[in-house]
Short mmCIF file of C-alpha atoms in Angstrom, two decimals:
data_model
loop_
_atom_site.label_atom_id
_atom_site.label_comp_id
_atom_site.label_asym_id
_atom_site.label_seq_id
_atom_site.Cartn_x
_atom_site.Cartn_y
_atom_site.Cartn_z
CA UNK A 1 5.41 -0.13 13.22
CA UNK A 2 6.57 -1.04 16.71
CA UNK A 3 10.09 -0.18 16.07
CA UNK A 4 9.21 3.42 17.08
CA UNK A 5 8.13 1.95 21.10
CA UNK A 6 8.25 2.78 24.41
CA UNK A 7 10.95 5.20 26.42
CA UNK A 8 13.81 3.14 28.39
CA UNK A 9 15.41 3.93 31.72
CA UNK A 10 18.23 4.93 29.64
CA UNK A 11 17.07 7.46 27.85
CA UNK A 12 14.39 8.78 25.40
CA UNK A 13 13.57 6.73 21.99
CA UNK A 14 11.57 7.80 19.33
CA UNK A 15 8.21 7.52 20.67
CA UNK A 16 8.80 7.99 24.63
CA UNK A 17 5.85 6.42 25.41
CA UNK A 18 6.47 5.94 29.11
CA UNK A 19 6.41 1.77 30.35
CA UNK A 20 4.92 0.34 33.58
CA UNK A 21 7.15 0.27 36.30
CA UNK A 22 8.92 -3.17 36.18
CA UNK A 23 8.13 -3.84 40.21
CA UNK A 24 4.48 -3.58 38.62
CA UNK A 25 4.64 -6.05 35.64
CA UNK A 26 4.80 -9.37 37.62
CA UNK A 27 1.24 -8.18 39.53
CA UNK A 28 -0.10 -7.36 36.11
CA UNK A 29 -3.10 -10.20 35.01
CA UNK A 30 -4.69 -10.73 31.77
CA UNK A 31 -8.13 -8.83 33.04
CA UNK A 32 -11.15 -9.57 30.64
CA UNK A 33 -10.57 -5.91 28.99
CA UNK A 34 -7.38 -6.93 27.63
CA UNK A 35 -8.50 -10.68 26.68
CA UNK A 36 -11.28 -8.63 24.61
CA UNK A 37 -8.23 -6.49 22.83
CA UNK A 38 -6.18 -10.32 22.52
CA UNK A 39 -8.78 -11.81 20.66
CA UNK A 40 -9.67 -8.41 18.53
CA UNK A 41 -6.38 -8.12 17.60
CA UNK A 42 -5.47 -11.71 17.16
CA UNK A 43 -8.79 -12.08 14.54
CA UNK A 44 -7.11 -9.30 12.19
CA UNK A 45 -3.79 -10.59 12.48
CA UNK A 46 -5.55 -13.70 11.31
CA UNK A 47 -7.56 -12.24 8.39
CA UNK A 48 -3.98 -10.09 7.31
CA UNK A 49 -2.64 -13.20 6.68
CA UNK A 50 -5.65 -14.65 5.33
CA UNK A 51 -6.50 -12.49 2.74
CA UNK A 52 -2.38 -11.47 1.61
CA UNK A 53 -2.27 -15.23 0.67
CA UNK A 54 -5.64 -15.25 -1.06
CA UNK A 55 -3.78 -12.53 -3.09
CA UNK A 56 -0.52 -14.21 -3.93
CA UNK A 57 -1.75 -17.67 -4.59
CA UNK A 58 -4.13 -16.83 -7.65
CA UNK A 59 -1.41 -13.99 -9.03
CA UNK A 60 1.18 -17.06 -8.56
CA UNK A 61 -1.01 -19.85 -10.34
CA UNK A 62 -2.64 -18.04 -12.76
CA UNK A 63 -0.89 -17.11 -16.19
CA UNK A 64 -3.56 -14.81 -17.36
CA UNK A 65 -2.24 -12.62 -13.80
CA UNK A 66 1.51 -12.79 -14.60
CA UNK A 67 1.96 -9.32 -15.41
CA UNK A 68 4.36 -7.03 -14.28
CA UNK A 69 1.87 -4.74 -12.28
CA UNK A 70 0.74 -7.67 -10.56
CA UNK A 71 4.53 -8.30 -9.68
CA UNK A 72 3.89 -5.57 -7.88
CA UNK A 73 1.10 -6.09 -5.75
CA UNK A 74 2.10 -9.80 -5.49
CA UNK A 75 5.07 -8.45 -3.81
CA UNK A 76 3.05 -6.37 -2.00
CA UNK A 77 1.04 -8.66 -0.64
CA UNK A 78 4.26 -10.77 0.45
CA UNK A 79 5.48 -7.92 2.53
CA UNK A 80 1.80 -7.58 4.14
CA UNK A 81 1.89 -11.20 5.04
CA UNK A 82 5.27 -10.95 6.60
CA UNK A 83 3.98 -7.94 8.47
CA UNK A 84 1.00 -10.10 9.49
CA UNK A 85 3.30 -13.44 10.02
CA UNK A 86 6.63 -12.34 11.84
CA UNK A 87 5.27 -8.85 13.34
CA UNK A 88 1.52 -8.72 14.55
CA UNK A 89 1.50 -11.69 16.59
CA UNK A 90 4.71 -10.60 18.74
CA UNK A 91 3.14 -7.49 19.22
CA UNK A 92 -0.01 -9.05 20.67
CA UNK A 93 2.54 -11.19 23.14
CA UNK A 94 4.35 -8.23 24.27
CA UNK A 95 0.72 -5.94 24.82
CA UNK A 96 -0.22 -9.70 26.76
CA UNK A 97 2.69 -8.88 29.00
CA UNK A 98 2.06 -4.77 29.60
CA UNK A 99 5.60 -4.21 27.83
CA UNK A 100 7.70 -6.40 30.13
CA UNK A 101 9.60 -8.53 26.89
CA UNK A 102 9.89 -12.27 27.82
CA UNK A 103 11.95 -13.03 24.39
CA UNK A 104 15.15 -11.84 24.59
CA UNK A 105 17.29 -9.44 23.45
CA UNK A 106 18.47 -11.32 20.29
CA UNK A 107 14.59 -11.28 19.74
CA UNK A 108 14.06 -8.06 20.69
CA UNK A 109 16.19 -6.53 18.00
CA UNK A 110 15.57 -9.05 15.09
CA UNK A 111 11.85 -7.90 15.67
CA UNK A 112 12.26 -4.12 16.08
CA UNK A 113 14.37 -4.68 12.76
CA UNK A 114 11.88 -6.67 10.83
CA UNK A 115 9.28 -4.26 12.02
CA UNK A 116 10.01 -1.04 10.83
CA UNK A 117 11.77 -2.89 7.15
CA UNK A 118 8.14 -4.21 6.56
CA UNK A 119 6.41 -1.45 7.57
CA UNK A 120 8.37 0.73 5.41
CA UNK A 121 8.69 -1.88 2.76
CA UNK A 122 4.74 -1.75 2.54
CA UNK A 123 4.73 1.86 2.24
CA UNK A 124 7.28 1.93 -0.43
CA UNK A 125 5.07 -0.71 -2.84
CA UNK A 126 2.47 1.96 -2.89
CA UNK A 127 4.60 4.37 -4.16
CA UNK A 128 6.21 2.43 -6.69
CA UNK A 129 2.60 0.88 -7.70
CA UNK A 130 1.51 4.82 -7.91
CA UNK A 131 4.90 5.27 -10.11
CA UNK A 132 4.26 2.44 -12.46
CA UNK A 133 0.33 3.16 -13.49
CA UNK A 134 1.65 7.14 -14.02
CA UNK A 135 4.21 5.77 -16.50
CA UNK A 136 2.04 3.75 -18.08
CA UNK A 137 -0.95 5.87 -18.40
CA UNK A 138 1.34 8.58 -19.59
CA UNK A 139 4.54 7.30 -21.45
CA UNK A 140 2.44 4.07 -22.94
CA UNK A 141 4.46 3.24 -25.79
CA UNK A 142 7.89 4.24 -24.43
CA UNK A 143 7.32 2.61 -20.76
CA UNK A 144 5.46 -0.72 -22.66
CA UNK A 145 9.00 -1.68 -23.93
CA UNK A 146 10.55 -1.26 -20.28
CA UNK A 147 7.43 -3.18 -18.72
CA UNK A 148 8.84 -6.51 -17.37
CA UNK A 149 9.19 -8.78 -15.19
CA UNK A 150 12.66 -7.79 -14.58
CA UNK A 151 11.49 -4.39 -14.39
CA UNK A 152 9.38 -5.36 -11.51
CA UNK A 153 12.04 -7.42 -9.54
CA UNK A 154 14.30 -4.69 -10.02
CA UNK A 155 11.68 -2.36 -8.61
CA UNK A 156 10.84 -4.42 -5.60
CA UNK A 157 14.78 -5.20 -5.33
CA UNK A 158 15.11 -1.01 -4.68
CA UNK A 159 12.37 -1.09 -2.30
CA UNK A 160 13.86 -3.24 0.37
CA UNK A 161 17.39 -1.83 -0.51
CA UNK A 162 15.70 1.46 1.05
CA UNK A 163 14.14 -0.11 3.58
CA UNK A 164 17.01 -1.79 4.96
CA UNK A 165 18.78 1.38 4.86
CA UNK A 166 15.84 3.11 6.68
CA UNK A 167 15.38 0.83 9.41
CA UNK A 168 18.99 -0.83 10.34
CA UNK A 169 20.90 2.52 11.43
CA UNK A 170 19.96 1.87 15.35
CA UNK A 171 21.31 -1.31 15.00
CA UNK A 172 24.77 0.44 15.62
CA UNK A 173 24.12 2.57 18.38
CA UNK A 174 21.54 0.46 20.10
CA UNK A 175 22.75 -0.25 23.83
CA UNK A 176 23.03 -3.41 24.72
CA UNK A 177 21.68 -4.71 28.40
CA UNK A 178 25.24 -5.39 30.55
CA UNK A 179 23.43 -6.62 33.67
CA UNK A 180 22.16 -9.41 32.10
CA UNK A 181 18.13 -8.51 32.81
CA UNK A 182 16.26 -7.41 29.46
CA UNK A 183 12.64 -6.42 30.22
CA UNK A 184 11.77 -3.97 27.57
CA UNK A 185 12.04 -4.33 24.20
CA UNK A 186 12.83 -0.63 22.94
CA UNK A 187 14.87 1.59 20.70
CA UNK A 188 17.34 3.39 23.33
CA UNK A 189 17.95 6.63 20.70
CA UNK A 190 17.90 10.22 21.22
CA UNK A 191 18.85 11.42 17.22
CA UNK A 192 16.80 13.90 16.26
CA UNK A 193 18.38 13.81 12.31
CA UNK A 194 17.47 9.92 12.29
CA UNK A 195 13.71 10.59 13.76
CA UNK A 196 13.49 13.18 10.91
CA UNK A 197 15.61 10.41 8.30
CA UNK A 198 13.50 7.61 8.67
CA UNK A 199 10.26 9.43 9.19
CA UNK A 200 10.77 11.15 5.88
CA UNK A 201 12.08 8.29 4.40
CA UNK A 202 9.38 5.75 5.40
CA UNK A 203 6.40 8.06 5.00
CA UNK A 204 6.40 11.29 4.66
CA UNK A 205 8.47 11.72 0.95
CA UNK A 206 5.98 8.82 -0.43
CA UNK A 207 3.31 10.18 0.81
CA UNK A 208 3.82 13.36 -1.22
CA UNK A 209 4.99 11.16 -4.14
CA UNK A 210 2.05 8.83 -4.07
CA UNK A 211 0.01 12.06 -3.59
CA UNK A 212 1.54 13.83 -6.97
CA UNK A 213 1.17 10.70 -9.29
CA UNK A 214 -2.68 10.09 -8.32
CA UNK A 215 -3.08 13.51 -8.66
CA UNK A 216 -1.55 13.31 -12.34
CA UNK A 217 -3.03 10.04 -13.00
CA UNK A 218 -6.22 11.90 -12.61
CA UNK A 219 -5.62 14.75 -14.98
CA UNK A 220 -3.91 12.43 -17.44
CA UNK A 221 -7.42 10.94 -16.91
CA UNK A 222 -9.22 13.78 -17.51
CA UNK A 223 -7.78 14.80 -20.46
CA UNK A 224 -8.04 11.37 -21.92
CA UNK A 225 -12.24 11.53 -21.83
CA UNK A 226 -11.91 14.95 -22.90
CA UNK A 227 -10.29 13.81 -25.94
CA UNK A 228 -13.05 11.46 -26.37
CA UNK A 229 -15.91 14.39 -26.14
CA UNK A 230 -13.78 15.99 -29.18
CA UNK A 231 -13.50 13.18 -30.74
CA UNK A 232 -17.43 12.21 -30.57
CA UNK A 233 -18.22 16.44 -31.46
CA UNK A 234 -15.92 15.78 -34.50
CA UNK A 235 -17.35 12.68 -35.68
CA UNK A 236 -21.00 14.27 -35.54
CA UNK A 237 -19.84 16.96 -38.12
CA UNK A 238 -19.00 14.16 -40.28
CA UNK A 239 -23.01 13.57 -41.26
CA UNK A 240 -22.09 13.41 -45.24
CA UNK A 241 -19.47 10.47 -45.01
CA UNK A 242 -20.70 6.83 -45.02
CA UNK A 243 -17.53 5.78 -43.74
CA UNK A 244 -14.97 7.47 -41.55
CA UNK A 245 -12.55 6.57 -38.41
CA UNK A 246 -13.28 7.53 -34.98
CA UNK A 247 -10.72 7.62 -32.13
CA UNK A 248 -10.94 6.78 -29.06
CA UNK A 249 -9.58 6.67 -26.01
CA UNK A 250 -9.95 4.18 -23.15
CA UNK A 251 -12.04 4.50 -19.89
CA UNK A 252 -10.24 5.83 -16.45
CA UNK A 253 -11.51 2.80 -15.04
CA UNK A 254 -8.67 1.02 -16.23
CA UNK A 255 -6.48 2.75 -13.90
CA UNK A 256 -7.26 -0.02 -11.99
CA UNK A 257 -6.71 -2.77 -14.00
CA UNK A 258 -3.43 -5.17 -14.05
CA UNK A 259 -1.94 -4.00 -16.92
CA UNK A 260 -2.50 -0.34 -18.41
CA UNK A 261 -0.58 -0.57 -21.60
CA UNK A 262 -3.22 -2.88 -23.05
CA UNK A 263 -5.51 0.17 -22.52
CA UNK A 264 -3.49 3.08 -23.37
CA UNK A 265 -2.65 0.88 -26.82
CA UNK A 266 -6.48 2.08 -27.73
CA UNK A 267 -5.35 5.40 -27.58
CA UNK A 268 -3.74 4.63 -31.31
CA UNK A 269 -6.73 2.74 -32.53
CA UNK A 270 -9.07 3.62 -34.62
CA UNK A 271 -12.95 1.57 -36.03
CA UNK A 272 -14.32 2.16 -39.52
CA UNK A 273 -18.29 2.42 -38.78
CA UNK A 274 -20.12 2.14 -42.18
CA UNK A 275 -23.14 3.96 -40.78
CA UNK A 276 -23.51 7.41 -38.84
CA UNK A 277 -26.54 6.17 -36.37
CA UNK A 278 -24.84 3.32 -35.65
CA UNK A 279 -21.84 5.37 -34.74
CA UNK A 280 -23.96 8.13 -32.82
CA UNK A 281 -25.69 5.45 -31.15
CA UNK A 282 -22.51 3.20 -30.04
CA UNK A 283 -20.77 6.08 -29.10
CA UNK A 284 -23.21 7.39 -26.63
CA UNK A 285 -23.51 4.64 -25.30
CA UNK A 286 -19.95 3.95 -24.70
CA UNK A 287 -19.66 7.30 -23.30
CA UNK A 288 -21.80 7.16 -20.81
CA UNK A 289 -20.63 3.36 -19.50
CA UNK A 290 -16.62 5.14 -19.26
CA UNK A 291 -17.98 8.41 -17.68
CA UNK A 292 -19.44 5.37 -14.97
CA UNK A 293 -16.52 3.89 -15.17
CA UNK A 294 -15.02 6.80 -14.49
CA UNK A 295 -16.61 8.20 -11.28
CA UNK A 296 -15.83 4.68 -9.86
CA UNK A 297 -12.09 4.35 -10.43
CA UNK A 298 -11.81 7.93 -9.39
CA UNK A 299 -13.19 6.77 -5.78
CA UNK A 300 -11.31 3.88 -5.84
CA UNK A 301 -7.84 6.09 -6.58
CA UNK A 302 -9.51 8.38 -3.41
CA UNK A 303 -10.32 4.81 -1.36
CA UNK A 304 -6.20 3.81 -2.00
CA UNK A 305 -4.99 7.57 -0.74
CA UNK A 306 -7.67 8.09 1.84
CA UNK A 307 -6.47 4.06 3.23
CA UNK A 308 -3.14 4.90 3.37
CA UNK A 309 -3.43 8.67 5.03
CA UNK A 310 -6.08 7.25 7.72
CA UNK A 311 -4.07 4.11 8.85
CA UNK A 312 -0.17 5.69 8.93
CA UNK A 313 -0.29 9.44 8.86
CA UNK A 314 -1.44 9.48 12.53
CA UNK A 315 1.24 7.29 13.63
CA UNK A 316 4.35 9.21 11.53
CA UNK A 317 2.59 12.77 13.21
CA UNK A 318 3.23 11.45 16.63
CA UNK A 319 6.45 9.90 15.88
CA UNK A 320 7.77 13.38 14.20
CA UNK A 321 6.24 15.10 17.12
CA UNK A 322 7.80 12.76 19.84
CA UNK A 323 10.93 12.96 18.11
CA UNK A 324 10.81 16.94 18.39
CA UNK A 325 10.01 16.37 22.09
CA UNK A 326 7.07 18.34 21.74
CA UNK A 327 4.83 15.09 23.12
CA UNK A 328 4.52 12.28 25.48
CA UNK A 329 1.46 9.41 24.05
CA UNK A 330 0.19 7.48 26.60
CA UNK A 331 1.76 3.31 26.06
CA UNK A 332 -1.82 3.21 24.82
CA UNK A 333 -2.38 5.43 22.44
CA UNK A 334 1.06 4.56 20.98
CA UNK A 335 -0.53 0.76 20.18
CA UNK A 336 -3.76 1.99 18.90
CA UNK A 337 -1.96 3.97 16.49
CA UNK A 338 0.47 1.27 16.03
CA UNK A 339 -1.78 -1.08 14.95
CA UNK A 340 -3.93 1.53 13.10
CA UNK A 341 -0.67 1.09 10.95
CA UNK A 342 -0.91 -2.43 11.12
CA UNK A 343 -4.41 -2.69 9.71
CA UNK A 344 -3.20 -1.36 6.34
CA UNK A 345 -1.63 -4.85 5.45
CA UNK A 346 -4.87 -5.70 6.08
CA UNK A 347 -6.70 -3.45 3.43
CA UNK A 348 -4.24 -3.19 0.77
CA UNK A 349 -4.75 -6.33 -0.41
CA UNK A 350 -8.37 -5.79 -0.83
CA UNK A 351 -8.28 -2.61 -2.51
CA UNK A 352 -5.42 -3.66 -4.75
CA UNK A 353 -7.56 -6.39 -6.58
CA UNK A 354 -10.97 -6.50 -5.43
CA UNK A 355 -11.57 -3.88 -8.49
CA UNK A 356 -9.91 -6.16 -10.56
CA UNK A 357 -12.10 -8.39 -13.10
CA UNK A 358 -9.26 -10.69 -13.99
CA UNK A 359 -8.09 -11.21 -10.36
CA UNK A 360 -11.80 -11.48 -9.63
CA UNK A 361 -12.50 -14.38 -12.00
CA UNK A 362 -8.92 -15.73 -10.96
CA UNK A 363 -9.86 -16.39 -7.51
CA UNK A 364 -13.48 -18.14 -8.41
CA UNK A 365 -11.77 -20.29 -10.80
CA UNK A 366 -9.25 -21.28 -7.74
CA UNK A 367 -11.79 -21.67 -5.42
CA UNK A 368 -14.15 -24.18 -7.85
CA UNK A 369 -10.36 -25.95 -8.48
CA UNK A 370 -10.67 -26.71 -4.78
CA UNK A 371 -14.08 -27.31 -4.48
CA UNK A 372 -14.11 -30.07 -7.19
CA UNK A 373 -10.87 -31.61 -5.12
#
């Protein structure tokens, strides 16, 4: 999120990550350390991209994927590529230059803006993706009525109404260059209730949110197999009856899965078994592939937290501890963590669907399409 940059001659910003001196920047040559960093940075700009679009195209083309949780993480991936498309690569220009901007101030601001919206636009799809698989796991039948595609677009529609809100307040106190020369492209600002505003607002309140919902995912989870184990224990007490219901519940794995209320519908069905080895038998047996099942999506609800705290939590402590004018970063530890934030449009889309059988067989069906063409 390079809208949080370096400090300007006229005052502290939000990072004050001190800048060259500008007699310095025209000496400055792209030395083979930095052409290493160009091309590093330019190949996962590249594969951000990539692999966003790899996500959109098969959730746009294939019916079978038009759900409204893959709204979602469609949209996601849109706001990933646009990180990827209109962010990243302007980044890598200005790092080319060592921070002397060569765009403009028109430029300048558009991309600060765009910046932090996406970045925090990002953030906010986890949360809401978080928020919709806890309402469906545990308000099934109410939230199954609710579940559309306006639902989504409404959702998405609120995310980058906060965004917006979020990222445009410097816009207004921004100070604008009256000598005519524009070499850095930073935000001039020295509020400590915005630092604390958008830091919150972009991270630190979804964090906790996103935090709270896996957590109750988990236990709703829990519960959910635990129910099972009853219901198996009562259906072994049953030896004298030839015929008798069992319920059961579905496996944790489909936490993630597309669309959860197909799965939490099980949670009302019930299978008439005519004999009780057959029952003992298919029941153990079913048990033990959800308890798998289990143990898997639980890592892959840890791999989705533990992505998002590694790439962005670094970058939001700095920024709150910049803001408090507790620190100084070095210009390069500022872009390493920048782009550690970066890298997250990079994974989401890969831990958003690579779970996913449907979006699996999706994208292999889409790739023979092209093959064959």
């Amino acid at each position: 999120m390079e809208s949080y940059p370096r400090e300007s001659a006229s005052g502290p910003n939000l990072t004050k990550c001190t800048a060259p001196p500008a007699s310095s920047l025209q000496t400055v040559q792209l030395t083979d350390e930095m052409a290493v960093v160009v091309v590093v940075l330019s190949l996962l700009t590249f594969l951000t991209a990539l692999i966003n679009a790899a996500v959109i195209i098969p959730i746009c083309t294939t019916k079978k994927l038009h759900l409204p949780a893959n709204y979602l993480i469609c949209s996601l991936a849109v706001t990933d590529l646009l990180v990827a498309l209109l962010v990243m690569p302007i980044s890598i220009l200005y790092y080319m230059t060592m921070e002397m901007w060569p765009l403009g101030q028109v430029v300048c601001e558009l991309w600060l803006s765009v910046d932090m919206t996406c970045c925090t636009c990002s953030i906010l799809h986890l949360c809401a993706i978080a928020l919709d698989r806890y309402w469906a796991i545990t308000k099934a039948i109410e939230y199954a009525r609710k579940r559309s595609a306006r639902h989504a677009a409404f959702m998405v529609g609120m995310i980058w109404v906060i965004s917006v809100f979020i990222s445009m307040p410097p816009l207004f106190w921004r100070q604008r260059s009256s000598s005519g020369i524009f070499q850095q492209c930073t935000i001039e600002h020295d509020h400590l209730g915005y630092t604390i505003y958008s830091t919150f607002g972009a991270f630190y309140i979804p964090m906790i949110i996103i935090l709270i919902l896996y957590y109750r995912i988990y236990n709703a989870a829990k519960t959910l197999y635990q129910k099972r184990g009853s219901s198996r224990h009562l259906s072994s007490r049953s030896m004298g009856s030839q015929n008798y219901q069992v319920y059961h519940t579905f496996c944790v794995s489909d936490l993630s899965n597309s669309d959860l209320t197909l799965a939490t519908d099980k949670l009302n069905a019930t299978i008439r078994i005519p004999s009780f080895e057959k029952n003992i038998d298919g029941q153990d047996e079913k048990n033990q592939i959800c308890t798998s099942r289990e143990r898997k999506a639980t890592r892959i609800l840890g791999l989705i937290f533990g992505a998002f705290i590694i790439c962005w939590l670094p970058f939001f402590i700095k920024e709150l501890l910049v803001g408090l004018q507790m620190i100084e970063p070095s210009p390069l530890i500022c872009d390493f963590l920048t782009w550690l934030g970066y890298i997250n449009s990079l994974i989401n889309p890969l831990l958003y669907t690579s779970f996913n059988d449907d979006f699996k067989l999706a994208f292999k069906k889409l790739l023979k399409r092209k093959e064959h063409a």
